[in-house]
Coordinates of C-alpha atoms and ligand atoms in Angstrom, one line a residue:
M144 CA 119.2 89.9 72.5
K145 CA 120.7 91.4 75.7
L146 CA 120.0 88.5 78.2
K147 CA 120.5 85.4 76.1
N148 CA 120.7 82.3 78.3
K149 CA 120.6 84.4 81.5
V150 CA 118.4 82.8 84.2
A151 CA 116.1 85.3 86.1
I152 CA 113.7 84.8 89.0
V153 CA 111.0 87.5 89.1
T154 CA 108.7 87.5 92.2
G155 CA 105.1 88.7 91.9
A156 CA 105.4 88.0 88.2
G157 CA 101.7 87.0 87.9
S158 CA 100.4 90.5 87.6
G159 CA 101.2 94.2 86.9
N160 CA 104.8 95.3 87.0
G161 CA 106.1 91.8 87.6
R162 CA 104.4 90.4 84.5
A163 CA 105.8 93.2 82.4
I164 CA 109.3 92.7 83.8
A165 CA 109.1 88.9 83.1
L166 CA 107.9 89.6 79.5
R167 CA 110.6 92.2 78.9
L168 CA 113.3 89.7 80.1
F169 CA 111.8 86.9 77.9
E170 CA 112.0 89.3 74.9
E171 CA 115.7 89.7 75.5
G172 CA 116.3 85.9 75.6
A173 CA 116.3 85.3 79.3
I174 CA 115.0 82.1 80.9
V175 CA 112.5 83.3 83.5
V176 CA 111.2 81.7 86.7
V177 CA 107.7 83.3 87.1
A178 CA 107.2 83.2 90.8
D179 CA 104.0 84.2 92.4
M180 CA 101.5 82.9 95.0
N181 CA 98.9 83.4 92.3
E182 CA 99.6 80.4 90.1
A183 CA 96.9 81.3 87.6
G184 CA 98.4 84.8 87.1
A185 CA 101.8 83.3 86.7
N186 CA 100.5 80.9 84.0
E187 CA 98.9 83.8 82.2
T188 CA 102.2 85.6 82.2
I189 CA 103.9 82.6 80.6
S190 CA 101.1 82.3 78.0
Q191 CA 102.0 85.9 76.8
A192 CA 105.8 85.1 76.5
P193 CA 107.3 85.0 73.0
E194 CA 107.2 81.6 71.4
G195 CA 110.1 79.4 72.3
S196 CA 110.7 81.1 75.6
K197 CA 112.1 78.9 78.4
A198 CA 110.2 79.4 81.6
M199 CA 109.0 77.8 84.8
V200 CA 106.1 78.8 87.1
V201 CA 106.8 78.5 90.8
K202 CA 103.9 78.9 93.2
V203 CA 105.5 80.5 96.2
D204 CA 104.6 82.7 99.1
V205 CA 107.8 84.7 99.3
T206 CA 107.2 85.5 103.0
Q207 CA 107.9 81.8 103.8
K208 CA 111.6 81.0 104.0
D209 CA 111.2 77.3 103.3
Q210 CA 109.2 78.1 100.1
V211 CA 111.8 80.6 99.0
D212 CA 114.6 78.1 99.5
S213 CA 112.6 75.6 97.5
M214 CA 112.0 78.1 94.7
V215 CA 115.8 78.7 94.4
A216 CA 116.5 75.0 94.6
Q217 CA 114.0 74.2 91.8
T218 CA 115.6 76.9 89.7
I219 CA 119.1 75.5 90.1
Q220 CA 117.8 72.0 89.5
E221 CA 116.0 73.0 86.3
F222 CA 118.3 75.6 84.8
G223 CA 121.6 75.2 86.7
K224 CA 122.1 78.8 87.9
V225 CA 120.5 82.1 88.8
D226 CA 121.9 85.3 87.2
I227 CA 119.2 87.8 87.9
L228 CA 116.7 88.2 90.8
V229 CA 113.9 90.8 90.7
N230 CA 112.3 91.3 94.1
N231 CA 109.0 92.7 92.8
A232 CA 106.2 91.1 94.9
G233 CA 104.7 93.7 97.1
I234 CA 101.4 94.8 98.8
V235 CA 99.9 98.0 99.9
A236 CA 97.3 98.8 102.6
F237 CA 95.8 102.2 103.5
T238 CA 95.5 102.7 107.2
P239 CA 96.4 105.9 109.2
F240 CA 99.2 105.6 111.7
L241 CA 97.0 105.8 114.8
E242 CA 94.7 103.0 113.6
L243 CA 97.4 100.7 112.4
D244 CA 97.6 97.4 114.2
E245 CA 100.5 94.9 114.6
K246 CA 99.0 92.3 112.2
E247 CA 98.8 94.7 109.3
W248 CA 102.2 96.2 110.1
D249 CA 103.7 92.7 110.0
K250 CA 101.9 91.7 106.8
V251 CA 103.2 94.6 104.8
H252 CA 106.7 94.4 106.1
D253 CA 106.8 90.6 105.6
V254 CA 106.0 90.9 101.9
N255 CA 107.8 94.1 101.1
L256 CA 110.9 93.8 103.2
K257 CA 111.4 90.4 104.8
A258 CA 110.7 88.5 101.5
P259 CA 113.4 90.4 99.6
F260 CA 115.8 89.5 102.4
F261 CA 114.9 85.8 102.1
C262 CA 115.1 85.8 98.3
S263 CA 118.3 87.9 98.0
Q264 CA 120.2 85.8 100.6
A265 CA 119.2 82.5 99.1
V266 CA 120.0 83.6 95.5
A267 CA 123.2 85.4 96.4
K268 CA 124.6 82.2 98.0
E269 CA 124.0 80.4 94.6
M270 CA 125.5 83.3 92.7
I271 CA 128.6 83.3 94.8
K272 CA 128.9 79.5 94.4
A273 CA 128.7 79.8 90.7
G274 CA 131.3 82.6 90.6
N275 CA 129.7 84.5 87.7
G276 CA 128.5 87.6 89.5
G277 CA 124.8 88.5 89.3
R278 CA 122.1 91.1 89.5
I279 CA 119.7 91.8 92.3
I280 CA 117.0 94.4 91.5
N281 CA 114.5 95.5 94.2
I282 CA 111.3 97.3 93.3
T283 CA 110.9 100.0 95.9
S284 CA 108.7 103.1 95.3
V285 CA 109.0 106.8 95.3
E286 CA 107.3 106.3 98.7
A287 CA 110.7 105.0 100.0
H288 CA 111.7 108.6 99.7
R289 CA 108.7 110.7 100.4
V290 CA 105.2 110.3 101.9
V291 CA 102.5 110.7 99.3
S292 CA 99.0 111.1 100.7
S293 CA 96.2 111.8 98.4
S294 CA 92.7 112.3 99.9
G295 CA 94.0 111.1 103.3
H296 CA 95.1 107.7 102.0
C297 CA 97.8 107.1 104.6
Q298 CA 100.2 104.2 104.3
P299 CA 102.9 104.6 107.0
H300 CA 103.8 100.9 107.0
Y301 CA 104.2 100.9 103.1
N302 CA 106.5 103.9 103.5
S303 CA 108.6 102.2 106.1
S304 CA 108.8 98.9 104.3
K305 CA 109.9 100.5 101.1
G306 CA 112.3 102.8 102.9
G307 CA 113.8 99.7 104.5
L308 CA 114.1 98.0 101.2
H309 CA 115.9 101.1 99.8
M310 CA 118.6 100.8 102.5
L311 CA 118.7 97.0 102.3
T312 CA 119.6 97.5 98.6
K313 CA 122.6 99.6 99.5
A314 CA 123.7 97.2 102.3
I315 CA 123.5 94.2 100.0
A316 CA 125.3 96.2 97.2
L317 CA 128.2 96.9 99.6
E318 CA 128.6 93.4 100.9
L319 CA 128.3 91.6 97.6
S320 CA 130.2 93.9 95.2
S321 CA 133.5 91.9 95.6
H322 CA 131.6 89.0 94.1
G323 CA 130.6 90.9 91.0
I324 CA 127.0 91.0 92.2
T325 CA 125.2 94.3 91.9
C326 CA 122.1 95.3 93.9
N327 CA 120.0 98.2 92.7
A328 CA 116.5 99.5 93.1
V329 CA 113.8 100.7 90.7
A330 CA 111.5 103.2 92.4
P331 CA 108.2 103.6 90.4
G332 CA 105.8 106.5 90.9
V333 CA 102.2 105.7 90.0
V334 CA 101.9 102.8 87.6
Q335 CA 98.7 101.5 86.1
T336 CA 98.3 98.0 87.5
P337 CA 95.7 96.1 89.6
F338 CA 97.5 97.6 92.6
T339 CA 96.4 101.2 91.7
E340 CA 93.3 100.3 89.6
K341 CA 90.7 101.1 92.2
G342 CA 92.2 104.5 93.1
L343 CA 92.7 105.5 89.5
E344 CA 89.1 104.8 88.7
I345 CA 88.1 107.7 91.0
P346 CA 88.3 110.8 88.7
E347 CA 89.5 113.2 91.4
V348 CA 92.3 110.8 92.4
K349 CA 93.4 110.4 88.7
E350 CA 93.3 114.2 88.3
W351 CA 95.3 114.7 91.5
V352 CA 97.9 112.3 90.2
L353 CA 98.1 113.7 86.7
E354 CA 98.5 117.2 88.0
R355 CA 101.8 116.1 89.6
L356 CA 103.2 114.3 86.6
P357 CA 105.4 116.6 84.4
V358 CA 105.4 114.0 81.6
G359 CA 101.6 114.2 81.5
R360 CA 100.7 110.5 81.7
I361 CA 100.3 107.7 84.3
G362 CA 103.2 105.2 84.3
Q363 CA 102.8 101.8 82.6
P364 CA 104.3 98.5 83.7
Q365 CA 106.6 98.6 80.6
D366 CA 108.2 101.8 82.0
V367 CA 109.3 99.8 85.1
A368 CA 110.3 96.8 83.0
N369 CA 112.6 98.9 80.8
A370 CA 114.4 100.2 83.9
V371 CA 114.8 96.7 85.2
L372 CA 116.2 95.6 81.9
F373 CA 118.9 98.3 82.0
L374 CA 120.0 97.2 85.5
A375 CA 119.9 93.5 84.6
Q376 CA 122.4 93.8 81.7
D377 CA 126.1 93.1 81.8
E378 CA 126.7 96.7 80.7
A379 CA 125.3 97.9 84.0
S380 CA 128.2 96.3 86.0
Y381 CA 129.4 99.6 87.3
V382 CA 126.0 100.6 88.7
T383 CA 125.4 99.3 92.3
G384 CA 123.6 100.6 95.4
S385 CA 121.7 103.0 93.1
T386 CA 118.0 103.8 92.6
L387 CA 116.5 104.4 89.2
V388 CA 113.5 106.5 89.8
V389 CA 110.7 105.9 87.2
D390 CA 108.0 108.4 88.1
G391 CA 107.3 110.6 85.2
G392 CA 109.0 113.4 87.0
W393 CA 106.8 113.4 90.1
T394 CA 109.6 113.8 92.5
I395 CA 111.5 116.5 90.6
H396 CA 109.9 119.1 92.9
Ligands
LIG55 N1 101.6 100.1 90.8 C1 102.2 101.1 91.3 O1 101.8 102.3 91.2 C2 103.5 100.9 92.1 C3 104.2 102.0 92.5 C4 105.4 101.9 93.2 C5 105.9 100.6 93.5 N2 105.1 99.5 93.1 C6 105.7 98.2 93.5 O2 105.7 97.4 92.3 C7 105.5 96.0 92.8 C8 104.5 95.3 92.0 O3 103.3 96.0 92.2 P1 102.1 95.9 91.1 O4 101.6 97.3 91.0 O5 102.5 95.1 89.9 O6 101.0 95.1 92.0 P2 100.1 93.8 91.7 O7 99.1 93.7 92.8 O8 99.5 94.0 90.3 O9 101.0 92.6 91.6 C9 101.7 92.1 92.8 C10 101.9 90.6 92.6 O10 102.7 90.2 93.8 C11 102.1 88.9 94.2 N3 102.3 88.7 95.6 C12 101.9 89.4 96.6 N4 102.2 88.9 97.8 C13 103.0 87.8 97.5 C14 103.6 86.8 98.3 N5 103.6 86.8 99.6 N6 104.3 85.8 97.6 C15 104.3 85.8 96.3 N7 103.7 86.7 95.5 C16 103.0 87.7 96.1 C17 100.6 89.0 93.9 O11 100.0 87.7 93.8 C18 100.6 89.8 92.5 O12 100.7 88.9 91.4 C19 105.3 96.1 94.3 O13 106.5 95.9 95.0 C20 104.8 97.5 94.5 O14 105.1 98.0 95.8 C21 103.9 99.6 92.4

């Protein structure tokens, strides 16, 4: 077991990639705080964990600093430390640039960029206090690096929020490296989750995606979870400020 007795917080762990990440960390012996605003989803994740897993559900809106601080305080109270934070909660919305309003811009940036700032800062303070280093892993997207627009599905605010998270990852990595805390990103391509479900149900969209995937299949949440596991291990201590792209080869060309 690679993460025996490590304590991890995974945000957005009540669905899709976050659920797969939590379950992968459980399999490796981690104690996982399954954090999500969707409490039922979070409970469902825990119900799928291997028997004997130690876990806690925290119902949290990660865009609210007081709720994030309380999530971290509850984790410390229950398990005494935090070794791993996975900033996974994220949302997408499809609106062309010229039609985008301030409310939608703010909502996407609040979840995808401000929340990782709140969570990383609160957790890093505890990691530094404990003095045992730590791992912060941000789920970005290939859309932090390129604009993907199939059938006119524009998402400029998603692009800018994930691009921002890409650079926040590097800045955190630089500031916290002297504390033995690494900060890295995992950038998925298209992964089959409730997030992409509707789009992938449209045959032309699925075909458009598959044509661009050298490995010949759509990504699964387990693909993302395996990348997170690599970065979460002690053995990854020399990797920081990096992005592990998990996209089936989409961005090769
Ligand atoms: N699915 C993909 O193709 C894909 C590709 C690239 C990146 N990603 C990223 O992966 C991450 C997870 O996406 P997914 O596909 O699993 O989506 P999902 O919709 O299945 O799950 C997202 C989870 O985040 C939770 N969440 C949303 N806002 C929250 C908030 N304010 N506070 C707490 N929880 C909140 C939701 O309740 C949900 O459980 C996101 O950051 C997304 O941008 C997904």
